[in-house]
Amino acid sequence: MSLWTSLEPASTTVDPGGSTTVRLRLRNTGDVVDEYHFEATGSLSPWTVVEPQSLRLYPGTTGSVELTFTPPRTPDATAGPNPYAVRITPTEHPEAATVPEGNLTITPFTEVRAELVPPVVKGRFRGRPRLAVDNLGNTKLTASLSGSDNGDQLSYEIHPSNVQIEPGRAAFVKTTLRPRQITWFGSAERRPYTLAVRRSGGTQTDVEGTYVQRGFLPRWLAAFLSILMALAITFVILWIAYKPQVSSAATEKPQGGVSTLLPSPSPSAEAPKAPSADPVTPTAAAETQQAGPGGGDSGEKDTKAPEKTAATAVQQLAAKDPSGRHICYRAYVKGQGWTDAVCDGETAGTVGKETPLKAVNIAVAGTQGTAGSAFVHDPASTNGEGHFPKPWSGVKDGVDNYLGSTKKDAPDLLGFTINVDGGKGAVCQTAHVHNDGWLSLACDEPGNGYDFAYTGTHDNDSWIEAVKLTV
């Protein structure tokens, strides 16, 4: 077979969603009449139309067909040079087919779609929406992400903060929203926010969402506490006004040699004395623990060394630095027991071992005492969050305070609240949360309405593994 072909032009450019035409010219250089059939091949063949699909030529004559390219505006139309080819098969000699080749350049285009899942999140201390970013263009997408809202009411933790997405693919970005101020009582407040996807060297795509911030304590609990306080005050007033007169029926012991029928109590059976109402100083508490359960004059020694608690550790620090402020603590690790007591910002517990804490033991010096309450797992929860099972527990300087429980079936510790000097002093804390790592340092703000600090999580499926405290 003798055939001459030419593509006019051999290279051309087209926009996705548009079309372009290339002319294929051919001449029958043989000596017989032949009919030629045309078929587009290669990656561009689904978007190529050849008209007419066959052509009959006499010897020495020339004909032409048109190739029309219509690539869609989708990620499948890869930007850049794309080779194409047309197979020409003669009827007389089909084994002598020829394939002329050309080049089609598809121009790039960018298209980004972003969606929040879910668009509305609820929580007291944080919300965790996910941002789905789809690259609908035909080039790789490089973008940075940021968050904003009116009034700067929220802080944003975005991971990852920069993404690279191939054409036709999607990326999921984890976002943690945290309110800058805690709502203590009242109904939930809606806080609109915006997550921005800014393309490198391009425009910005904004996605609107809403964070519904719940009150720390429900409104009904505030009303209940108010009523309870009013009843307590009423009871005290009535008690003072109508205090009953109590007279003693005891008579003075007669003098003389009258004996009693009951034997006199031995020293070992003497009832223990009630604790003093005076504040416990670190030095006095240390002397009491060093004296042991038998007293300093008994001459007997304990066979078991006394447990070194947080109070023991803080008393030792207070003895070396009487005018300083110190906080010591230890953690009860599930299945392992109490850790050694540490102080002033050191780590108590385990990190990354998937082992929850059951309780913490805290003692302070130079802060006029401390108080707190544990937030634990709640198997009866209907909203996926834990609860405060017990009221606040407060102690003076140099005395152990225990939050949580060390019983075998006790719930895992999700977090806890703490303050010093009745909320008039400053205390800071952070916790290592399962699957979240170390949280940001949380401090109370005496005088600005924040009279305690809270650290940890409220989710039933999370727990704290370690803590750090400073005063």
Short mmCIF file of C-alpha atoms in Angstrom, two decimals:
data_model
loop_
_atom_site.label_atom_id
_atom_site.label_comp_id
_atom_site.label_asym_id
_atom_site.label_seq_id
_atom_site.Cartn_x
_atom_site.Cartn_y
_atom_site.Cartn_z
CA MET A 1 0.00 0.00 0.00
CA SER A 2 1.14 3.55 -0.76
CA LEU A 3 -0.41 6.31 1.34
CA TRP A 4 0.67 9.82 2.28
CA THR A 5 -0.78 11.52 5.42
CA SER A 6 -0.53 14.92 7.11
CA LEU A 7 -2.08 16.36 10.35
CA GLU A 8 -2.88 20.09 10.15
CA PRO A 9 -1.89 21.26 12.73
CA ALA A 10 0.17 18.49 14.29
CA SER A 11 -0.09 20.16 17.74
CA THR A 12 -2.99 22.18 19.13
CA THR A 13 -4.47 23.42 22.42
CA VAL A 14 -7.97 23.07 23.90
CA ASP A 15 -9.73 24.17 27.10
CA PRO A 16 -11.57 21.55 29.21
CA GLY A 17 -15.25 21.78 28.34
CA GLY A 18 -14.41 23.28 24.92
CA SER A 19 -13.52 21.76 21.55
CA THR A 20 -10.96 22.02 18.75
CA THR A 21 -10.60 20.48 15.28
CA VAL A 22 -7.58 19.01 13.45
CA ARG A 23 -7.63 18.12 9.74
CA LEU A 24 -6.12 14.84 8.55
CA ARG A 25 -5.12 14.91 4.87
CA LEU A 26 -4.21 11.75 2.92
CA ARG A 27 -3.31 10.83 -0.71
CA ASN A 28 -3.61 7.48 -2.45
CA THR A 29 -0.19 7.10 -4.02
CA GLY A 30 -0.91 3.56 -5.22
CA ASP A 31 -2.29 2.36 -8.56
CA VAL A 32 -5.64 0.92 -7.43
CA VAL A 33 -8.82 2.42 -6.01
CA ASP A 34 -8.96 1.90 -2.23
CA GLU A 35 -11.29 2.72 0.68
CA TYR A 36 -9.81 3.82 4.03
CA HIS A 37 -11.38 3.45 7.52
CA PHE A 38 -10.45 5.75 10.41
CA GLU A 39 -10.39 4.99 14.20
CA ALA A 40 -9.13 7.25 17.04
CA THR A 41 -6.79 5.49 19.52
CA GLY A 42 -5.06 6.40 22.77
CA SER A 43 -6.24 8.07 26.02
CA LEU A 44 -8.07 10.84 24.12
CA SER A 45 -10.16 8.47 22.00
CA PRO A 46 -13.31 8.76 24.22
CA TRP A 47 -13.34 12.50 23.47
CA THR A 48 -12.43 12.27 19.75
CA VAL A 49 -14.85 12.16 16.81
CA VAL A 50 -13.62 11.38 13.21
CA GLU A 51 -15.82 12.56 10.31
CA PRO A 52 -16.24 10.90 7.94
CA GLN A 53 -15.30 7.48 9.35
CA SER A 54 -14.33 6.12 5.87
CA LEU A 55 -13.03 7.65 2.64
CA ARG A 56 -12.68 6.19 -0.93
CA LEU A 57 -9.82 7.52 -3.07
CA TYR A 58 -8.74 6.91 -6.66
CA PRO A 59 -5.01 6.56 -7.42
CA GLY A 60 -3.26 9.92 -7.21
CA THR A 61 -6.18 11.72 -5.53
CA THR A 62 -6.26 13.48 -2.15
CA GLY A 63 -8.95 13.57 0.56
CA SER A 64 -9.33 14.78 4.17
CA VAL A 65 -11.21 14.00 7.39
CA GLU A 66 -11.71 16.12 10.52
CA LEU A 67 -10.76 15.11 14.08
CA THR A 68 -12.86 16.95 16.72
CA PHE A 69 -11.59 16.88 20.35
CA THR A 70 -14.02 17.73 23.23
CA PRO A 71 -12.32 16.98 26.59
CA PRO A 72 -14.75 17.45 29.54
CA ARG A 73 -14.19 19.89 32.40
CA THR A 74 -13.37 17.11 34.87
CA PRO A 75 -10.22 15.87 36.64
CA ASP A 76 -9.96 13.10 33.98
CA ALA A 77 -8.86 15.66 31.40
CA THR A 78 -5.24 15.80 32.59
CA ALA A 79 -3.63 19.20 32.09
CA GLY A 80 -0.59 19.37 29.78
CA PRO A 81 0.49 17.65 26.53
CA ASN A 82 -1.53 14.55 25.61
CA PRO A 83 -0.51 12.45 22.56
CA TYR A 84 -3.20 11.05 20.25
CA ALA A 85 -3.27 8.84 17.17
CA VAL A 86 -5.59 7.79 14.30
CA ARG A 87 -5.50 4.29 12.85
CA ILE A 88 -6.03 4.24 9.02
CA THR A 89 -6.96 0.79 7.70
CA PRO A 90 -7.19 0.26 3.87
CA THR A 91 -9.86 -2.14 2.61
CA GLU A 92 -7.61 -3.78 -0.02
CA HIS A 93 -4.68 -4.37 2.33
CA PRO A 94 -5.93 -4.23 5.99
CA GLU A 95 -2.63 -5.62 7.27
CA ALA A 96 -0.85 -2.49 6.01
CA ALA A 97 -2.60 -0.04 8.40
CA THR A 98 -0.85 3.23 9.26
CA VAL A 99 -1.14 5.35 12.44
CA PRO A 100 -0.34 9.08 12.19
CA GLU A 101 0.25 10.75 15.60
CA GLY A 102 -0.27 14.26 16.93
CA ASN A 103 -0.26 16.18 20.22
CA LEU A 104 -3.16 17.89 22.06
CA THR A 105 -2.39 20.24 24.99
CA ILE A 106 -5.21 20.55 27.55
CA THR A 107 -5.15 23.79 29.54
CA PRO A 108 -5.28 23.59 33.36
CA PHE A 109 -8.25 24.66 35.46
CA THR A 110 -8.87 24.71 39.23
CA GLU A 111 -12.06 23.92 41.10
CA VAL A 112 -12.32 23.29 44.84
CA ARG A 113 -15.30 22.11 46.85
CA ALA A 114 -15.24 22.04 50.67
CA GLU A 115 -17.86 20.72 53.11
CA LEU A 116 -18.11 20.59 56.91
CA VAL A 117 -19.13 17.26 58.44
CA PRO A 118 -21.25 17.94 60.43
CA PRO A 119 -22.04 21.61 59.73
CA VAL A 120 -23.29 22.07 63.34
CA VAL A 121 -21.35 20.72 66.36
CA LYS A 122 -22.25 20.95 70.04
CA GLY A 123 -20.14 20.90 73.21
CA ARG A 124 -19.24 22.62 76.45
CA PHE A 125 -15.47 22.88 76.02
CA ARG A 126 -14.82 21.91 72.39
CA GLY A 127 -16.29 20.77 69.08
CA ARG A 128 -14.72 18.46 66.50
CA PRO A 129 -16.04 18.93 62.95
CA ARG A 130 -14.22 17.49 59.93
CA LEU A 131 -13.62 19.45 56.74
CA ALA A 132 -13.79 17.51 53.45
CA VAL A 133 -11.81 19.22 50.65
CA ASP A 134 -12.36 17.90 47.05
CA ASN A 135 -10.04 18.78 44.17
CA LEU A 136 -12.34 18.91 41.12
CA GLY A 137 -9.67 20.52 38.91
CA ASN A 138 -7.17 18.81 36.60
CA THR A 139 -4.00 19.93 38.43
CA LYS A 140 -2.59 19.19 41.89
CA LEU A 141 -4.11 21.42 44.58
CA THR A 142 -1.91 23.00 47.28
CA ALA A 143 -3.86 24.93 49.91
CA SER A 144 -3.65 26.25 53.47
CA LEU A 145 -6.51 26.23 55.99
CA SER A 146 -7.49 28.70 58.72
CA GLY A 147 -10.49 29.54 60.91
CA SER A 148 -12.15 32.79 61.95
CA ASP A 149 -15.32 34.15 63.55
CA ASN A 150 -16.88 37.47 64.54
CA GLY A 151 -15.64 38.68 67.91
CA ASP A 152 -12.77 36.18 68.16
CA GLN A 153 -14.89 33.91 70.37
CA LEU A 154 -13.27 30.61 69.31
CA SER A 155 -9.78 29.19 68.94
CA TYR A 156 -8.94 26.72 66.16
CA GLU A 157 -6.70 23.66 65.99
CA ILE A 158 -6.50 22.42 62.37
CA HIS A 159 -4.61 19.26 61.40
CA PRO A 160 -3.15 19.29 58.86
CA SER A 161 -3.10 23.03 58.26
CA ASN A 162 -1.72 22.55 54.70
CA VAL A 163 -2.88 19.97 52.14
CA GLN A 164 -1.79 18.71 48.71
CA ILE A 165 -4.52 16.91 46.77
CA GLU A 166 -4.21 15.15 43.41
CA PRO A 167 -6.88 15.81 40.72
CA GLY A 168 -10.10 13.97 41.45
CA ARG A 169 -9.11 13.15 45.04
CA ALA A 170 -10.25 14.45 48.44
CA ALA A 171 -8.64 15.11 51.84
CA PHE A 172 -10.23 15.16 55.29
CA VAL A 173 -8.99 17.77 57.78
CA LYS A 174 -9.57 17.40 61.55
CA THR A 175 -10.63 20.60 63.31
CA THR A 176 -10.97 21.26 67.05
CA LEU A 177 -12.96 24.34 68.13
CA ARG A 178 -12.54 25.69 71.67
CA PRO A 179 -14.51 28.61 73.17
CA ARG A 180 -12.35 31.32 74.70
CA GLN A 181 -14.88 31.86 77.51
CA ILE A 182 -16.86 29.23 79.40
CA THR A 183 -20.64 29.56 79.71
CA TRP A 184 -21.39 28.52 83.27
CA PHE A 185 -25.20 28.65 83.38
CA GLY A 186 -28.01 29.20 80.95
CA SER A 187 -29.09 27.96 77.55
CA ALA A 188 -26.79 27.03 74.69
CA GLU A 189 -25.30 29.81 72.53
CA ARG A 190 -24.77 29.54 68.76
CA ARG A 191 -21.38 30.75 67.54
CA PRO A 192 -21.04 30.93 63.71
CA TYR A 193 -17.54 30.46 62.32
CA THR A 194 -15.77 30.18 58.96
CA LEU A 195 -13.07 27.79 57.75
CA ALA A 196 -11.10 29.15 54.80
CA VAL A 197 -9.35 27.04 52.13
CA ARG A 198 -6.79 29.31 50.41
CA ARG A 199 -5.20 27.93 47.24
CA SER A 200 -1.53 28.65 46.66
CA GLY A 201 -1.46 31.70 44.41
CA GLY A 202 -5.24 31.56 43.95
CA THR A 203 -8.54 32.53 45.47
CA GLN A 204 -10.10 31.51 48.77
CA THR A 205 -13.01 29.14 49.42
CA ASP A 206 -15.01 29.78 52.62
CA VAL A 207 -17.10 27.18 54.45
CA GLU A 208 -19.65 28.32 57.04
CA GLY A 209 -20.34 26.30 60.21
CA THR A 210 -21.92 26.71 63.65
CA TYR A 211 -20.59 25.74 67.09
CA VAL A 212 -23.32 25.42 69.72
CA GLN A 213 -21.76 26.08 73.13
CA ARG A 214 -23.62 24.47 75.99
CA GLY A 215 -23.61 25.80 79.55
CA PHE A 216 -21.20 24.16 81.99
CA LEU A 217 -24.12 23.46 84.35
CA PRO A 218 -27.74 23.22 83.17
CA ARG A 219 -30.16 25.97 84.13
CA TRP A 220 -32.28 23.64 86.25
CA LEU A 221 -29.24 22.83 88.40
CA ALA A 222 -28.60 26.55 89.03
CA ALA A 223 -32.24 26.95 90.14
CA PHE A 224 -31.95 23.86 92.33
CA LEU A 225 -28.77 25.14 94.01
CA SER A 226 -30.41 28.53 94.61
CA ILE A 227 -33.40 26.88 96.25
CA LEU A 228 -31.15 24.62 98.29
CA MET A 229 -29.09 27.57 99.52
CA ALA A 230 -32.25 29.49 100.44
CA LEU A 231 -33.51 26.50 102.44
CA ALA A 232 -30.15 26.17 104.20
CA ILE A 233 -30.14 29.85 105.19
CA THR A 234 -33.74 29.55 106.43
CA PHE A 235 -32.84 26.50 108.49
CA VAL A 236 -29.87 28.28 110.11
CA ILE A 237 -32.01 31.31 110.97
CA LEU A 238 -34.72 29.12 112.50
CA TRP A 239 -32.15 27.10 114.43
CA ILE A 240 -30.62 30.25 115.94
CA ALA A 241 -34.02 31.75 116.74
CA TYR A 242 -35.47 28.58 118.31
CA LYS A 243 -32.36 26.85 119.64
CA PRO A 244 -33.53 24.25 122.22
CA GLN A 245 -32.29 24.47 125.78
CA VAL A 246 -30.21 21.42 126.67
CA SER A 247 -29.55 20.57 130.33
CA SER A 248 -27.22 17.88 131.62
CA ALA A 249 -28.45 15.12 133.93
CA ALA A 250 -24.91 14.25 135.01
CA THR A 251 -24.00 14.73 138.69
CA GLU A 252 -20.66 15.49 140.24
CA LYS A 253 -18.58 12.43 141.07
CA PRO A 254 -18.72 11.81 144.83
CA GLN A 255 -15.49 12.15 146.78
CA GLY A 256 -14.27 9.44 149.03
CA GLY A 257 -13.61 5.75 148.81
CA VAL A 258 -16.75 4.69 146.88
CA SER A 259 -15.71 2.08 144.31
CA THR A 260 -17.28 1.53 140.91
CA LEU A 261 -18.51 -1.72 139.47
CA LEU A 262 -16.81 -1.09 136.12
CA PRO A 263 -13.05 -1.42 135.71
CA SER A 264 -11.13 1.73 134.79
CA PRO A 265 -10.25 1.93 131.09
CA SER A 266 -6.74 1.00 130.13
CA PRO A 267 -4.54 3.49 128.26
CA SER A 268 -4.77 1.41 125.10
CA ALA A 269 -8.56 1.63 125.10
CA GLU A 270 -8.66 5.40 125.36
CA ALA A 271 -10.86 7.00 122.67
CA PRO A 272 -9.00 9.00 119.97
CA LYS A 273 -9.03 12.76 120.27
CA ALA A 274 -11.01 14.88 117.83
CA PRO A 275 -8.91 16.75 115.23
CA SER A 276 -7.97 20.31 116.09
CA ALA A 277 -9.90 23.11 114.50
CA ASP A 278 -6.68 25.13 114.04
CA PRO A 279 -5.23 25.29 110.49
CA VAL A 280 -2.69 22.54 109.81
CA THR A 281 0.70 23.97 108.95
CA PRO A 282 3.15 22.00 106.75
CA THR A 283 5.69 21.78 109.64
CA ALA A 284 3.14 20.49 112.17
CA ALA A 285 1.78 17.92 109.69
CA ALA A 286 5.29 16.70 108.94
CA GLU A 287 6.03 16.29 112.67
CA THR A 288 2.79 14.35 113.13
CA GLN A 289 3.62 11.93 110.29
CA GLN A 290 7.21 11.45 111.57
CA ALA A 291 5.93 10.64 115.06
CA GLY A 292 4.08 7.59 113.68
CA PRO A 293 0.83 6.04 114.88
CA GLY A 294 2.25 5.14 118.31
CA GLY A 295 3.34 8.67 119.27
CA GLY A 296 6.84 10.03 119.88
CA ASP A 297 7.19 8.66 123.47
CA SER A 298 6.17 5.03 122.97
CA GLY A 299 9.63 3.85 121.99
CA GLU A 300 8.10 1.36 119.47
CA LYS A 301 9.02 1.35 115.74
CA ASP A 302 6.67 0.64 112.82
CA THR A 303 7.61 -2.44 110.82
CA LYS A 304 6.04 -0.91 107.67
CA ALA A 305 7.32 2.38 106.26
CA PRO A 306 4.60 5.05 106.07
CA GLU A 307 3.13 5.74 102.61
CA LYS A 308 4.70 8.76 100.91
CA THR A 309 1.71 10.81 99.84
CA ALA A 310 1.44 14.21 98.18
CA ALA A 311 1.24 15.81 101.64
CA THR A 312 4.52 14.15 102.66
CA ALA A 313 6.24 15.55 99.58
CA VAL A 314 4.84 19.08 99.91
CA GLN A 315 5.72 19.23 103.61
CA GLN A 316 9.35 18.48 102.75
CA LEU A 317 9.36 21.31 100.20
CA ALA A 318 7.70 23.68 102.68
CA ALA A 319 10.34 22.89 105.31
CA LYS A 320 13.08 23.96 102.86
CA ASP A 321 11.16 26.95 101.47
CA PRO A 322 8.65 28.18 104.13
CA SER A 323 7.65 31.31 102.19
CA GLY A 324 7.24 29.61 98.79
CA ARG A 325 4.17 28.21 96.96
CA HIS A 326 4.24 24.53 96.09
CA ILE A 327 1.91 21.81 94.86
CA CYS A 328 2.67 18.08 94.95
CA TYR A 329 0.58 15.26 93.48
CA ARG A 330 0.53 11.63 92.46
CA ALA A 331 -1.74 9.54 90.23
CA TYR A 332 -3.46 6.19 90.70
CA VAL A 333 -2.87 4.29 87.41
CA LYS A 334 -5.37 1.56 86.54
CA GLY A 335 -3.86 -1.86 87.25
CA GLN A 336 -0.59 -0.35 88.59
CA GLY A 337 -1.48 1.62 91.71
CA TRP A 338 -0.10 4.93 92.99
CA THR A 339 2.84 6.59 91.25
CA ASP A 340 5.55 8.38 93.21
CA ALA A 341 4.65 11.88 94.34
CA VAL A 342 6.00 14.70 92.10
CA CYS A 343 5.82 18.48 92.46
CA ASP A 344 5.55 21.81 90.62
CA GLY A 345 4.97 20.89 86.97
CA GLU A 346 6.42 17.39 86.83
CA THR A 347 4.53 14.52 85.14
CA ALA A 348 2.45 12.08 87.21
CA GLY A 349 1.02 9.04 85.39
CA THR A 350 1.87 7.33 82.10
CA VAL A 351 1.99 8.73 78.57
CA GLY A 352 1.00 6.76 75.46
CA LYS A 353 0.42 3.44 77.27
CA GLU A 354 -3.40 3.48 76.88
CA THR A 355 -3.70 3.28 80.70
CA PRO A 356 -6.34 5.53 82.36
CA LEU A 357 -6.08 7.20 85.74
CA LYS A 358 -8.58 6.33 88.48
CA ALA A 359 -7.72 9.05 91.02
CA VAL A 360 -5.27 11.84 91.91
CA ASN A 361 -3.83 12.81 95.31
CA ILE A 362 -2.99 16.54 95.69
CA ALA A 363 -1.50 18.66 98.48
CA VAL A 364 -0.34 22.29 98.56
CA ALA A 365 1.81 24.62 100.66
CA GLY A 366 1.68 28.43 100.84
CA THR A 367 -1.67 28.69 98.99
CA GLN A 368 -4.21 28.69 101.86
CA GLY A 369 -5.50 25.22 100.95
CA THR A 370 -6.96 23.58 97.85
CA ALA A 371 -10.25 22.09 96.65
CA GLY A 372 -11.42 20.11 93.63
CA SER A 373 -13.84 17.60 92.15
CA ALA A 374 -13.39 14.59 89.82
CA PHE A 375 -15.19 14.21 86.46
CA VAL A 376 -15.53 10.47 85.67
CA HIS A 377 -16.96 8.01 83.14
CA ASP A 378 -20.75 7.72 83.28
CA PRO A 379 -22.13 4.39 81.94
CA ALA A 380 -25.68 5.76 82.18
CA SER A 381 -24.92 8.84 80.04
CA THR A 382 -27.35 9.74 77.25
CA ASN A 383 -25.20 12.44 75.64
CA GLY A 384 -21.85 10.65 75.49
CA GLU A 385 -20.34 12.63 78.37
CA GLY A 386 -19.21 11.82 81.94
CA HIS A 387 -20.39 13.44 85.19
CA PHE A 388 -19.34 14.81 88.58
CA PRO A 389 -20.30 12.00 91.01
CA LYS A 390 -19.29 13.80 94.23
CA PRO A 391 -19.26 17.40 95.49
CA TRP A 392 -16.10 19.45 95.90
CA SER A 393 -13.52 18.20 98.41
CA GLY A 394 -11.40 20.85 100.18
CA VAL A 395 -8.38 20.65 102.52
CA LYS A 396 -5.91 23.02 104.16
CA ASP A 397 -2.22 23.47 103.40
CA GLY A 398 -0.12 20.35 103.95
CA VAL A 399 -3.12 17.95 103.93
CA ASP A 400 -3.90 15.25 101.33
CA ASN A 401 -6.87 15.79 99.02
CA TYR A 402 -8.15 12.82 96.95
CA LEU A 403 -10.17 13.20 93.73
CA GLY A 404 -11.63 10.03 92.19
CA SER A 405 -11.62 6.48 93.62
CA THR A 406 -9.11 3.60 93.80
CA LYS A 407 -11.74 0.88 94.10
CA LYS A 408 -11.51 -1.98 91.62
CA ASP A 409 -14.79 -1.13 89.89
CA ALA A 410 -14.34 2.65 90.12
CA PRO A 411 -14.90 4.59 86.84
CA ASP A 412 -12.00 6.02 84.81
CA LEU A 413 -11.00 9.64 85.43
CA LEU A 414 -11.95 11.92 82.49
CA GLY A 415 -10.77 15.17 84.11
CA PHE A 416 -11.02 17.25 87.30
CA THR A 417 -11.43 20.78 88.61
CA ILE A 418 -9.10 22.44 91.12
CA ASN A 419 -8.55 25.78 92.86
CA VAL A 420 -6.44 27.20 95.66
CA ASP A 421 -7.28 29.69 98.42
CA GLY A 422 -10.99 29.29 97.68
CA GLY A 423 -10.47 30.51 94.11
CA LYS A 424 -8.51 33.62 95.17
CA GLY A 425 -5.15 32.10 94.20
CA ALA A 426 -3.78 31.01 90.83
CA VAL A 427 -3.36 27.37 89.77
CA CYS A 428 -2.57 25.90 86.33
CA GLN A 429 -2.89 22.36 85.04
CA THR A 430 -2.71 20.23 81.88
CA ALA A 431 -3.49 16.60 81.16
CA HIS A 432 -2.47 13.98 78.61
CA VAL A 433 -5.74 12.73 77.08
CA HIS A 434 -6.12 9.36 75.35
CA ASN A 435 -5.84 9.83 71.53
CA ASP A 436 -5.48 13.64 71.93
CA GLY A 437 -2.04 14.10 73.56
CA TRP A 438 -1.21 16.93 75.95
CA LEU A 439 -3.89 19.61 76.22
CA SER A 440 -3.13 23.32 76.37
CA LEU A 441 -2.24 24.70 79.80
CA ALA A 442 -5.45 25.74 81.62
CA CYS A 443 -5.29 28.35 84.41
CA ASP A 444 -7.93 30.03 86.52
CA GLU A 445 -8.20 33.83 86.53
CA PRO A 446 -8.94 35.07 90.08
CA GLY A 447 -10.99 38.25 90.04
CA ASN A 448 -12.30 37.69 86.48
CA GLY A 449 -14.95 35.08 87.26
CA TYR A 450 -12.72 32.02 86.79
CA ASP A 451 -12.20 30.71 90.31
CA PHE A 452 -11.06 27.23 89.26
CA ALA A 453 -9.25 25.47 86.44
CA TYR A 454 -10.50 22.37 84.60
CA THR A 455 -8.42 19.96 82.55
CA GLY A 456 -9.26 16.75 80.75
CA THR A 457 -12.09 15.62 78.48
CA HIS A 458 -15.86 15.28 78.78
CA ASP A 459 -16.17 12.38 76.31
CA ASN A 460 -17.04 8.98 77.80
CA ASP A 461 -14.75 7.24 75.27
CA SER A 462 -11.65 9.20 76.37
CA TRP A 463 -9.70 9.48 79.60
CA ILE A 464 -6.64 11.17 81.07
CA GLU A 465 -3.33 9.28 81.35
CA ALA A 466 -1.08 11.85 83.09
CA VAL A 467 -1.22 15.32 84.68
CA LYS A 468 1.00 18.34 85.44
CA LEU A 469 0.14 21.01 88.06
CA THR A 470 1.71 24.35 89.06
CA VAL A 471 0.79 27.15 91.49
#
